[in-house]
Amino acid sequence: MSWLFKPEPKIVNREDALPGRAEPILDPRPHAVLGTPITGPWKEGQKSLLIAIGCFWGAEKVFWETPGVESTSVGYAGGT
């Protein structure tokens, strides 16, 4: 039960955070399961939704099976 006594997580100060970048790290390929684009181009009228969730790789599968979901992508949001 030592987790009860650990300090609460805090967001890193801007001056202590790693610098961001304007360009993607990798050249995105089509979604490995759905075969759809991960970064577009998007269909007219299509919208995106950002969801914060615990173990995102396991939870992502729920969205693969959700009607209307065209693509998914998981990762850390980071930032300050």
PDB file of N, CA, C and O in Angstrom, chain B, residues numbered from 101:
ATOM      1  N   MET B 101       0.816  -1.202   0.000  1.00  0.00           N
ATOM      2  CA  MET B 101       0.000   0.000   0.000  1.00  0.00           C
ATOM      3  C   MET B 101       0.856   1.261   0.000  1.00  0.00           C
ATOM      4  O   MET B 101       0.367   2.341   0.330  1.00  0.00           O
ATOM      5  N   SER B 102       2.120   1.133  -0.364  1.00  0.00           N
ATOM      6  CA  SER B 102       2.980   2.312  -0.375  1.00  0.00           C
ATOM      7  C   SER B 102       2.509   3.356  -1.383  1.00  0.00           C
ATOM      8  O   SER B 102       2.866   4.527  -1.261  1.00  0.00           O
ATOM      9  N   TRP B 103       1.709   2.953  -2.384  1.00  0.00           N
ATOM     10  CA  TRP B 103       1.205   3.897  -3.378  1.00  0.00           C
ATOM     11  C   TRP B 103       0.325   4.966  -2.750  1.00  0.00           C
ATOM     12  O   TRP B 103       0.148   6.039  -3.326  1.00  0.00           O
ATOM     13  N   LEU B 104      -0.229   4.685  -1.570  1.00  0.00           N
ATOM     14  CA  LEU B 104      -1.072   5.659  -0.887  1.00  0.00           C
ATOM     15  C   LEU B 104      -0.284   6.874  -0.393  1.00  0.00           C
ATOM     16  O   LEU B 104      -0.851   7.949  -0.197  1.00  0.00           O
ATOM     17  N   PHE B 105       1.014   6.700  -0.193  1.00  0.00           N
ATOM     18  CA  PHE B 105       1.802   7.751   0.427  1.00  0.00           C
ATOM     19  C   PHE B 105       2.765   8.440  -0.533  1.00  0.00           C
ATOM     20  O   PHE B 105       3.592   9.243  -0.103  1.00  0.00           O
ATOM     21  N   LYS B 106       2.670   8.142  -1.811  1.00  0.00           N
ATOM     22  CA  LYS B 106       3.530   8.785  -2.799  1.00  0.00           C
ATOM     23  C   LYS B 106       2.969  10.165  -3.131  1.00  0.00           C
ATOM     24  O   LYS B 106       1.760  10.378  -3.041  1.00  0.00           O
ATOM     25  N   PRO B 107       3.844  11.111  -3.516  1.00  0.00           N
ATOM     26  CA  PRO B 107       3.334  12.438  -3.882  1.00  0.00           C
ATOM     27  C   PRO B 107       2.486  12.370  -5.154  1.00  0.00           C
ATOM     28  O   PRO B 107       2.696  11.511  -6.010  1.00  0.00           O
ATOM     29  N   GLU B 108       1.541  13.275  -5.257  1.00  0.00           N
ATOM     30  CA  GLU B 108       0.679  13.336  -6.427  1.00  0.00           C
ATOM     31  C   GLU B 108       1.493  13.826  -7.629  1.00  0.00           C
ATOM     32  O   GLU B 108       2.303  14.742  -7.487  1.00  0.00           O
ATOM     33  N   PRO B 109       1.288  13.225  -8.820  1.00  0.00           N
ATOM     34  CA  PRO B 109       2.039  13.668 -10.004  1.00  0.00           C
ATOM     35  C   PRO B 109       1.754  15.129 -10.326  1.00  0.00           C
ATOM     36  O   PRO B 109       0.649  15.618 -10.090  1.00  0.00           O
ATOM     37  N   LYS B 110       2.750  15.822 -10.864  1.00  0.00           N
ATOM     38  CA  LYS B 110       2.598  17.220 -11.247  1.00  0.00           C
ATOM     39  C   LYS B 110       3.108  17.406 -12.669  1.00  0.00           C
ATOM     40  O   LYS B 110       4.004  16.688 -13.112  1.00  0.00           O
ATOM     41  N   ILE B 111       2.536  18.372 -13.382  1.00  0.00           N
ATOM     42  CA  ILE B 111       2.991  18.684 -14.726  1.00  0.00           C
ATOM     43  C   ILE B 111       4.349  19.371 -14.631  1.00  0.00           C
ATOM     44  O   ILE B 111       4.569  20.208 -13.756  1.00  0.00           O
ATOM     45  N   VAL B 112       5.246  19.017 -15.526  1.00  0.00           N
ATOM     46  CA  VAL B 112       6.591  19.584 -15.551  1.00  0.00           C
ATOM     47  C   VAL B 112       6.516  21.069 -15.899  1.00  0.00           C
ATOM     48  O   VAL B 112       5.716  21.473 -16.742  1.00  0.00           O
ATOM     49  N   ASN B 113       7.350  21.879 -15.249  1.00  0.00           N
ATOM     50  CA  ASN B 113       7.422  23.303 -15.578  1.00  0.00           C
ATOM     51  C   ASN B 113       7.895  23.469 -17.015  1.00  0.00           C
ATOM     52  O   ASN B 113       8.682  22.658 -17.504  1.00  0.00           O
ATOM     53  N   ARG B 114       7.427  24.502 -17.692  1.00  0.00           N
ATOM     54  CA  ARG B 114       7.783  24.746 -19.089  1.00  0.00           C
ATOM     55  C   ARG B 114       9.297  24.793 -19.297  1.00  0.00           C
ATOM     56  O   ARG B 114       9.798  24.241 -20.276  1.00  0.00           O
ATOM     57  N   GLU B 115      10.028  25.438 -18.397  1.00  0.00           N
ATOM     58  CA  GLU B 115      11.484  25.560 -18.546  1.00  0.00           C
ATOM     59  C   GLU B 115      12.218  24.231 -18.323  1.00  0.00           C
ATOM     60  O   GLU B 115      13.367  24.088 -18.742  1.00  0.00           O
ATOM     61  N   ASP B 116      11.577  23.267 -17.673  1.00  0.00           N
ATOM     62  CA  ASP B 116      12.183  21.956 -17.426  1.00  0.00           C
ATOM     63  C   ASP B 116      11.762  20.905 -18.458  1.00  0.00           C
ATOM     64  O   ASP B 116      12.326  19.811 -18.498  1.00  0.00           O
ATOM     65  N   ALA B 117      10.782  21.235 -19.282  1.00  0.00           N
ATOM     66  CA  ALA B 117      10.255  20.275 -20.260  1.00  0.00           C
ATOM     67  C   ALA B 117      11.178  20.175 -21.472  1.00  0.00           C
ATOM     68  O   ALA B 117      11.906  21.115 -21.791  1.00  0.00           O
ATOM     69  N   LEU B 118      11.139  19.027 -22.140  1.00  0.00           N
ATOM     70  CA  LEU B 118      11.886  18.852 -23.379  1.00  0.00           C
ATOM     71  C   LEU B 118      11.270  19.736 -24.462  1.00  0.00           C
ATOM     72  O   LEU B 118      10.060  19.962 -24.454  1.00  0.00           O
ATOM     73  N   PRO B 119      12.078  20.237 -25.390  1.00  0.00           N
ATOM     74  CA  PRO B 119      11.526  21.087 -26.448  1.00  0.00           C
ATOM     75  C   PRO B 119      10.639  20.280 -27.393  1.00  0.00           C
ATOM     76  O   PRO B 119      10.877  19.094 -27.623  1.00  0.00           O
ATOM     77  N   GLY B 120       9.634  20.925 -27.925  1.00  0.00           N
ATOM     78  CA  GLY B 120       8.754  20.276 -28.891  1.00  0.00           C
ATOM     79  C   GLY B 120       9.321  20.400 -30.290  1.00  0.00           C
ATOM     80  O   GLY B 120      10.439  20.880 -30.477  1.00  0.00           O
ATOM     81  N   ARG B 121       8.562  19.974 -31.251  1.00  0.00           N
ATOM     82  CA  ARG B 121       8.986  20.075 -32.645  1.00  0.00           C
ATOM     83  C   ARG B 121       7.769  20.272 -33.526  1.00  0.00           C
ATOM     84  O   ARG B 121       6.671  19.824 -33.194  1.00  0.00           O
ATOM     85  N   ALA B 122       7.962  20.934 -34.634  1.00  0.00           N
ATOM     86  CA  ALA B 122       6.863  21.209 -35.561  1.00  0.00           C
ATOM     87  C   ALA B 122       6.570  20.024 -36.476  1.00  0.00           C
ATOM     88  O   ALA B 122       5.431  19.842 -36.905  1.00  0.00           O
ATOM     89  N   GLU B 123       7.587  19.216 -36.780  1.00  0.00           N
ATOM     90  CA  GLU B 123       7.405  18.115 -37.722  1.00  0.00           C
ATOM     91  C   GLU B 123       7.252  16.789 -36.971  1.00  0.00           C
ATOM     92  O   GLU B 123       7.767  16.639 -35.863  1.00  0.00           O
ATOM     93  N   PRO B 124       6.542  15.825 -37.575  1.00  0.00           N
ATOM     94  CA  PRO B 124       6.388  14.524 -36.919  1.00  0.00           C
ATOM     95  C   PRO B 124       7.721  13.780 -36.818  1.00  0.00           C
ATOM     96  O   PRO B 124       8.626  14.001 -37.623  1.00  0.00           O
ATOM     97  N   ILE B 125       7.832  12.910 -35.839  1.00  0.00           N
ATOM     98  CA  ILE B 125       9.048  12.127 -35.650  1.00  0.00           C
ATOM     99  C   ILE B 125       9.163  11.051 -36.724  1.00  0.00           C
ATOM    100  O   ILE B 125      10.244  10.824 -37.267  1.00  0.00           O
ATOM    101  N   LEU B 126       8.065  10.399 -37.027  1.00  0.00           N
ATOM    102  CA  LEU B 126       8.063   9.316 -38.014  1.00  0.00           C
ATOM    103  C   LEU B 126       7.141   9.663 -39.171  1.00  0.00           C
ATOM    104  O   LEU B 126       6.215  10.461 -39.021  1.00  0.00           O
ATOM    105  N   ASP B 127       7.396   9.067 -40.310  1.00  0.00           N
ATOM    106  CA  ASP B 127       6.486   9.195 -41.441  1.00  0.00           C
ATOM    107  C   ASP B 127       5.352   8.203 -41.203  1.00  0.00           C
ATOM    108  O   ASP B 127       5.558   6.995 -41.315  1.00  0.00           O
ATOM    109  N   PRO B 128       4.146   8.701 -40.873  1.00  0.00           N
ATOM    110  CA  PRO B 128       3.059   7.774 -40.528  1.00  0.00           C
ATOM    111  C   PRO B 128       2.628   6.910 -41.707  1.00  0.00           C
ATOM    112  O   PRO B 128       2.509   7.380 -42.838  1.00  0.00           O
ATOM    113  N   ARG B 129       2.405   5.671 -41.416  1.00  0.00           N
ATOM    114  CA  ARG B 129       1.902   4.706 -42.391  1.00  0.00           C
ATOM    115  C   ARG B 129       0.411   4.498 -42.123  1.00  0.00           C
ATOM    116  O   ARG B 129      -0.100   4.966 -41.106  1.00  0.00           O
ATOM    117  N   PRO B 130      -0.282   3.812 -43.006  1.00  0.00           N
ATOM    118  CA  PRO B 130      -1.695   3.517 -42.719  1.00  0.00           C
ATOM    119  C   PRO B 130      -1.826   2.716 -41.418  1.00  0.00           C
ATOM    120  O   PRO B 130      -0.902   2.016 -41.004  1.00  0.00           O
ATOM    121  N   HIS B 131      -2.974   2.835 -40.802  1.00  0.00           N
ATOM    122  CA  HIS B 131      -3.262   2.136 -39.549  1.00  0.00           C
ATOM    123  C   HIS B 131      -3.047   0.637 -39.749  1.00  0.00           C
ATOM    124  O   HIS B 131      -3.550   0.067 -40.717  1.00  0.00           O
ATOM    125  N   ALA B 132      -2.312  -0.003 -38.851  1.00  0.00           N
ATOM    126  CA  ALA B 132      -1.943  -1.420 -38.989  1.00  0.00           C
ATOM    127  C   ALA B 132      -3.153  -2.355 -38.966  1.00  0.00           C
ATOM    128  O   ALA B 132      -3.117  -3.412 -39.595  1.00  0.00           O
ATOM    129  N   VAL B 133      -4.205  -1.996 -38.266  1.00  0.00           N
ATOM    130  CA  VAL B 133      -5.390  -2.857 -38.169  1.00  0.00           C
ATOM    131  C   VAL B 133      -6.471  -2.419 -39.147  1.00  0.00           C
ATOM    132  O   VAL B 133      -7.031  -3.243 -39.869  1.00  0.00           O
ATOM    133  N   LEU B 134      -6.763  -1.125 -39.170  1.00  0.00           N
ATOM    134  CA  LEU B 134      -7.868  -0.618 -39.979  1.00  0.00           C
ATOM    135  C   LEU B 134      -7.473  -0.317 -41.421  1.00  0.00           C
ATOM    136  O   LEU B 134      -8.336  -0.281 -42.298  1.00  0.00           O
ATOM    137  N   GLY B 135      -6.176  -0.098 -41.684  1.00  0.00           N
ATOM    138  CA  GLY B 135      -5.718   0.217 -43.031  1.00  0.00           C
ATOM    139  C   GLY B 135      -6.046   1.624 -43.487  1.00  0.00           C
ATOM    140  O   GLY B 135      -5.875   1.946 -44.663  1.00  0.00           O
ATOM    141  N   THR B 136      -6.513   2.469 -42.580  1.00  0.00           N
ATOM    142  CA  THR B 136      -6.897   3.847 -42.905  1.00  0.00           C
ATOM    143  C   THR B 136      -5.768   4.810 -42.547  1.00  0.00           C
ATOM    144  O   THR B 136      -4.872   4.451 -41.782  1.00  0.00           O
ATOM    145  N   PRO B 137      -5.798   6.037 -43.094  1.00  0.00           N
ATOM    146  CA  PRO B 137      -4.761   7.007 -42.744  1.00  0.00           C
ATOM    147  C   PRO B 137      -4.807   7.371 -41.256  1.00  0.00           C
ATOM    148  O   PRO B 137      -5.877   7.403 -40.648  1.00  0.00           O
ATOM    149  N   ILE B 138      -3.643   7.641 -40.685  1.00  0.00           N
ATOM    150  CA  ILE B 138      -3.574   8.057 -39.285  1.00  0.00           C
ATOM    151  C   ILE B 138      -3.539   9.583 -39.175  1.00  0.00           C
ATOM    152  O   ILE B 138      -3.999  10.151 -38.185  1.00  0.00           O
ATOM    153  N   THR B 139      -2.994  10.236 -40.194  1.00  0.00           N
ATOM    154  CA  THR B 139      -2.856  11.697 -40.137  1.00  0.00           C
ATOM    155  C   THR B 139      -3.603  12.403 -41.258  1.00  0.00           C
ATOM    156  O   THR B 139      -3.329  13.573 -41.522  1.00  0.00           O
ATOM    157  N   GLY B 140      -4.529  11.740 -41.921  1.00  0.00           N
ATOM    158  CA  GLY B 140      -5.264  12.347 -43.009  1.00  0.00           C
ATOM    159  C   GLY B 140      -4.654  11.948 -44.341  1.00  0.00           C
ATOM    160  O   GLY B 140      -3.669  11.210 -44.368  1.00  0.00           O
ATOM    161  N   PRO B 141      -5.209  12.412 -45.426  1.00  0.00           N
ATOM    162  CA  PRO B 141      -6.266  13.413 -45.526  1.00  0.00           C
ATOM    163  C   PRO B 141      -7.599  12.858 -45.021  1.00  0.00           C
ATOM    164  O   PRO B 141      -7.882  11.667 -45.150  1.00  0.00           O
ATOM    165  N   TRP B 142      -8.400  13.737 -44.451  1.00  0.00           N
ATOM    166  CA  TRP B 142      -9.683  13.348 -43.875  1.00  0.00           C
ATOM    167  C   TRP B 142     -10.808  13.602 -44.850  1.00  0.00           C
ATOM    168  O   TRP B 142     -10.699  14.449 -45.736  1.00  0.00           O
ATOM    169  N   LYS B 143     -11.876  12.872 -44.683  1.00  0.00           N
ATOM    170  CA  LYS B 143     -13.066  13.049 -45.510  1.00  0.00           C
ATOM    171  C   LYS B 143     -13.783  14.331 -45.096  1.00  0.00           C
ATOM    172  O   LYS B 143     -13.672  14.767 -43.950  1.00  0.00           O
ATOM    173  N   GLU B 144     -14.507  14.923 -46.016  1.00  0.00           N
ATOM    174  CA  GLU B 144     -15.261  16.131 -45.712  1.00  0.00           C
ATOM    175  C   GLU B 144     -16.265  15.847 -44.590  1.00  0.00           C
ATOM    176  O   GLU B 144     -16.985  14.849 -44.638  1.00  0.00           O
ATOM    177  N   GLY B 145     -16.312  16.703 -43.606  1.00  0.00           N
ATOM    178  CA  GLY B 145     -17.230  16.547 -42.485  1.00  0.00           C
ATOM    179  C   GLY B 145     -16.716  15.652 -41.367  1.00  0.00           C
ATOM    180  O   GLY B 145     -17.340  15.554 -40.311  1.00  0.00           O
ATOM    181  N   GLN B 146     -15.593  15.007 -41.592  1.00  0.00           N
ATOM    182  CA  GLN B 146     -15.029  14.122 -40.568  1.00  0.00           C
ATOM    183  C   GLN B 146     -14.470  14.956 -39.418  1.00  0.00           C
ATOM    184  O   GLN B 146     -13.949  16.048 -39.642  1.00  0.00           O
ATOM    185  N   LYS B 147     -14.574  14.454 -38.201  1.00  0.00           N
ATOM    186  CA  LYS B 147     -14.085  15.157 -37.019  1.00  0.00           C
ATOM    187  C   LYS B 147     -13.118  14.271 -36.253  1.00  0.00           C
ATOM    188  O   LYS B 147     -13.093  13.054 -36.435  1.00  0.00           O
ATOM    189  N   SER B 148     -12.318  14.901 -35.387  1.00  0.00           N
ATOM    190  CA  SER B 148     -11.402  14.123 -34.550  1.00  0.00           C
ATOM    191  C   SER B 148     -11.771  14.309 -33.090  1.00  0.00           C
ATOM    192  O   SER B 148     -12.419  15.285 -32.713  1.00  0.00           O
ATOM    193  N   LEU B 149     -11.349  13.362 -32.287  1.00  0.00           N
ATOM    194  CA  LEU B 149     -11.650  13.353 -30.865  1.00  0.00           C
ATOM    195  C   LEU B 149     -10.415  12.886 -30.122  1.00  0.00           C
ATOM    196  O   LEU B 149      -9.852  11.841 -30.448  1.00  0.00           O
ATOM    197  N   LEU B 150      -9.989  13.644 -29.129  1.00  0.00           N
ATOM    198  CA  LEU B 150      -8.867  13.244 -28.284  1.00  0.00           C
ATOM    199  C   LEU B 150      -9.421  12.679 -26.990  1.00  0.00           C
ATOM    200  O   LEU B 150     -10.256  13.307 -26.339  1.00  0.00           O
ATOM    201  N   ILE B 151      -8.958  11.492 -26.616  1.00  0.00           N
ATOM    202  CA  ILE B 151      -9.441  10.826 -25.413  1.00  0.00           C
ATOM    203  C   ILE B 151      -8.242  10.467 -24.551  1.00  0.00           C
ATOM    204  O   ILE B 151      -7.276   9.878 -25.036  1.00  0.00           O
ATOM    205  N   ALA B 152      -8.303  10.821 -23.281  1.00  0.00           N
ATOM    206  CA  ALA B 152      -7.260  10.421 -22.330  1.00  0.00           C
ATOM    207  C   ALA B 152      -7.754   9.170 -21.608  1.00  0.00           C
ATOM    208  O   ALA B 152      -8.861   9.141 -21.072  1.00  0.00           O
ATOM    209  N   ILE B 153      -6.914   8.141 -21.604  1.00  0.00           N
ATOM    210  CA  ILE B 153      -7.319   6.870 -21.010  1.00  0.00           C
ATOM    211  C   ILE B 153      -6.082   6.162 -20.475  1.00  0.00           C
ATOM    212  O   ILE B 153      -4.971   6.434 -20.931  1.00  0.00           O
ATOM    213  N   GLY B 154      -6.251   5.284 -19.541  1.00  0.00           N
ATOM    214  CA  GLY B 154      -5.134   4.582 -18.902  1.00  0.00           C
ATOM    215  C   GLY B 154      -4.247   3.827 -19.866  1.00  0.00           C
ATOM    216  O   GLY B 154      -3.466   4.447 -20.588  1.00  0.00           O
ATOM    217  N   CYS B 155      -4.339   2.543 -19.901  1.00  0.00           N
ATOM    218  CA  CYS B 155      -3.508   1.706 -20.773  1.00  0.00           C
ATOM    219  C   CYS B 155      -4.071   1.810 -22.189  1.00  0.00           C
ATOM    220  O   CYS B 155      -4.936   1.029 -22.584  1.00  0.00           O
ATOM    221  N   PHE B 156      -3.566   2.789 -22.946  1.00  0.00           N
ATOM    222  CA  PHE B 156      -4.229   3.138 -24.197  1.00  0.00           C
ATOM    223  C   PHE B 156      -4.195   2.073 -25.271  1.00  0.00           C
ATOM    224  O   PHE B 156      -5.127   2.020 -26.074  1.00  0.00           O
ATOM    225  N   TRP B 157      -3.166   1.205 -25.342  1.00  0.00           N
ATOM    226  CA  TRP B 157      -3.144   0.205 -26.400  1.00  0.00           C
ATOM    227  C   TRP B 157      -4.284  -0.787 -26.250  1.00  0.00           C
ATOM    228  O   TRP B 157      -4.894  -1.170 -27.247  1.00  0.00           O
ATOM    229  N   GLY B 158      -4.583  -1.207 -25.047  1.00  0.00           N
ATOM    230  CA  GLY B 158      -5.689  -2.132 -24.833  1.00  0.00           C
ATOM    231  C   GLY B 158      -7.031  -1.479 -25.089  1.00  0.00           C
ATOM    232  O   GLY B 158      -7.920  -2.086 -25.686  1.00  0.00           O
ATOM    233  N   ALA B 159      -7.178  -0.256 -24.644  1.00  0.00           N
ATOM    234  CA  ALA B 159      -8.449   0.455 -24.805  1.00  0.00           C
ATOM    235  C   ALA B 159      -8.694   0.871 -26.251  1.00  0.00           C
ATOM    236  O   ALA B 159      -9.841   1.050 -26.660  1.00  0.00           O
ATOM    237  N   GLU B 160      -7.624   1.025 -27.025  1.00  0.00           N
ATOM    238  CA  GLU B 160      -7.776   1.447 -28.422  1.00  0.00           C
ATOM    239  C   GLU B 160      -8.638   0.456 -29.204  1.00  0.00           C
ATOM    240  O   GLU B 160      -9.369   0.857 -30.109  1.00  0.00           O
ATOM    241  N   LYS B 161      -8.562  -0.820 -28.868  1.00  0.00           N
ATOM    242  CA  LYS B 161      -9.319  -1.847 -29.593  1.00  0.00           C
ATOM    243  C   LYS B 161     -10.823  -1.587 -29.540  1.00  0.00           C
ATOM    244  O   LYS B 161     -11.538  -1.895 -30.494  1.00  0.00           O
ATOM    245  N   VAL B 162     -11.304  -1.031 -28.445  1.00  0.00           N
ATOM    246  CA  VAL B 162     -12.738  -0.709 -28.331  1.00  0.00           C
ATOM    247  C   VAL B 162     -13.140   0.232 -29.461  1.00  0.00           C
ATOM    248  O   VAL B 162     -14.220   0.090 -30.035  1.00  0.00           O
ATOM    249  N   PHE B 163     -12.271   1.200 -29.784  1.00  0.00           N
ATOM    250  CA  PHE B 163     -12.598   2.168 -30.823  1.00  0.00           C
ATOM    251  C   PHE B 163     -12.504   1.561 -32.220  1.00  0.00           C
ATOM    252  O   PHE B 163     -13.204   2.012 -33.126  1.00  0.00           O
ATOM    253  N   TRP B 164     -11.656   0.547 -32.420  1.00  0.00           N
ATOM    254  CA  TRP B 164     -11.591  -0.127 -33.713  1.00  0.00           C
ATOM    255  C   TRP B 164     -12.938  -0.748 -34.044  1.00  0.00           C
ATOM    256  O   TRP B 164     -13.318  -0.839 -35.211  1.00  0.00           O
ATOM    257  N   GLU B 165     -13.653  -1.171 -33.019  1.00  0.00           N
ATOM    258  CA  GLU B 165     -14.918  -1.881 -33.198  1.00  0.00           C
ATOM    259  C   GLU B 165     -16.134  -0.960 -33.074  1.00  0.00           C
ATOM    260  O   GLU B 165     -17.270  -1.434 -33.087  1.00  0.00           O
ATOM    261  N   THR B 166     -15.905   0.360 -32.955  1.00  0.00           N
ATOM    262  CA  THR B 166     -16.993   1.321 -32.799  1.00  0.00           C
ATOM    263  C   THR B 166     -17.429   1.844 -34.165  1.00  0.00           C
ATOM    264  O   THR B 166     -16.606   2.371 -34.913  1.00  0.00           O
ATOM    265  N   PRO B 167     -18.714   1.706 -34.499  1.00  0.00           N
ATOM    266  CA  PRO B 167     -19.190   2.202 -35.795  1.00  0.00           C
ATOM    267  C   PRO B 167     -18.878   3.695 -35.964  1.00  0.00           C
ATOM    268  O   PRO B 167     -19.059   4.490 -35.042  1.00  0.00           O
ATOM    269  N   GLY B 168     -18.411   4.049 -37.146  1.00  0.00           N
ATOM    270  CA  GLY B 168     -18.114   5.449 -37.452  1.00  0.00           C
ATOM    271  C   GLY B 168     -16.675   5.852 -37.194  1.00  0.00           C
ATOM    272  O   GLY B 168     -16.240   6.906 -37.660  1.00  0.00           O
ATOM    273  N   VAL B 169     -15.925   5.036 -36.461  1.00  0.00           N
ATOM    274  CA  VAL B 169     -14.515   5.351 -36.204  1.00  0.00           C
ATOM    275  C   VAL B 169     -13.716   4.943 -37.430  1.00  0.00           C
ATOM    276  O   VAL B 169     -13.691   3.774 -37.813  1.00  0.00           O
ATOM    277  N   GLU B 170     -13.065   5.921 -38.036  1.00  0.00           N
ATOM    278  CA  GLU B 170     -12.297   5.687 -39.265  1.00  0.00           C
ATOM    279  C   GLU B 170     -10.858   5.277 -38.965  1.00  0.00           C
ATOM    280  O   GLU B 170     -10.292   4.441 -39.670  1.00  0.00           O
ATOM    281  N   SER B 171     -10.259   5.863 -37.915  1.00  0.00           N
ATOM    282  CA  SER B 171      -8.850   5.582 -37.586  1.00  0.00           C
ATOM    283  C   SER B 171      -8.597   5.916 -36.132  1.00  0.00           C
ATOM    284  O   SER B 171      -9.338   6.682 -35.517  1.00  0.00           O
ATOM    285  N   THR B 172      -7.544   5.334 -35.592  1.00  0.00           N
ATOM    286  CA  THR B 172      -7.127   5.624 -34.219  1.00  0.00           C
ATOM    287  C   THR B 172      -5.607   5.740 -34.188  1.00  0.00           C
ATOM    288  O   THR B 172      -4.914   5.210 -35.056  1.00  0.00           O
ATOM    289  N   SER B 173      -5.108   6.429 -33.195  1.00  0.00           N
ATOM    290  CA  SER B 173      -3.677   6.548 -33.001  1.00  0.00           C
ATOM    291  C   SER B 173      -3.442   6.796 -31.514  1.00  0.00           C
ATOM    292  O   SER B 173      -4.123   7.622 -30.906  1.00  0.00           O
ATOM    293  N   VAL B 174      -2.487   6.089 -30.932  1.00  0.00           N
ATOM    294  CA  VAL B 174      -2.227   6.244 -29.503  1.00  0.00           C
ATOM    295  C   VAL B 174      -0.851   6.868 -29.266  1.00  0.00           C
ATOM    296  O   VAL B 174       0.022   6.827 -30.133  1.00  0.00           O
ATOM    297  N   GLY B 175      -0.677   7.440 -28.087  1.00  0.00           N
ATOM    298  CA  GLY B 175       0.618   8.008 -27.726  1.00  0.00           C
ATOM    299  C   GLY B 175       0.489   8.908 -26.520  1.00  0.00           C
ATOM    300  O   GLY B 175      -0.586   9.049 -25.938  1.00  0.00           O
ATOM    301  N   TYR B 176       1.578   9.501 -26.164  1.00  0.00           N
ATOM    302  CA  TYR B 176       1.606  10.411 -25.024  1.00  0.00           C
ATOM    303  C   TYR B 176       1.388  11.826 -25.512  1.00  0.00           C
ATOM    304  O   TYR B 176       1.981  12.243 -26.507  1.00  0.00           O
ATOM    305  N   ALA B 177       0.540  12.567 -24.817  1.00  0.00           N
ATOM    306  CA  ALA B 177       0.266  13.945 -25.215  1.00  0.00           C
ATOM    307  C   ALA B 177       1.417  14.867 -24.829  1.00  0.00           C
ATOM    308  O   ALA B 177       1.767  15.773 -25.586  1.00  0.00           O
ATOM    309  N   GLY B 178       2.001  14.644 -23.666  1.00  0.00           N
ATOM    310  CA  GLY B 178       3.121  15.489 -23.230  1.00  0.00           C
ATOM    311  C   GLY B 178       2.681  16.938 -23.068  1.00  0.00           C
ATOM    312  O   GLY B 178       1.494  17.230 -22.925  1.00  0.00           O
ATOM    313  N   GLY B 179       3.624  17.807 -23.091  1.00  0.00           N
ATOM    314  CA  GLY B 179       3.310  19.227 -23.009  1.00  0.00           C
ATOM    315  C   GLY B 179       3.294  19.749 -21.584  1.00  0.00           C
ATOM    316  O   GLY B 179       3.530  19.018 -20.622  1.00  0.00           O
ATOM    317  N   THR B 180       3.014  21.016 -21.486  1.00  0.00           N
ATOM    318  CA  THR B 180       2.987  21.644 -20.158  1.00  0.00           C
ATOM    319  C   THR B 180       1.625  22.239 -19.893  1.00  0.00           C
ATOM    320  O   THR B 180       1.399  22.813 -18.828  1.00  0.00           O
TER     321      THR B 180
END
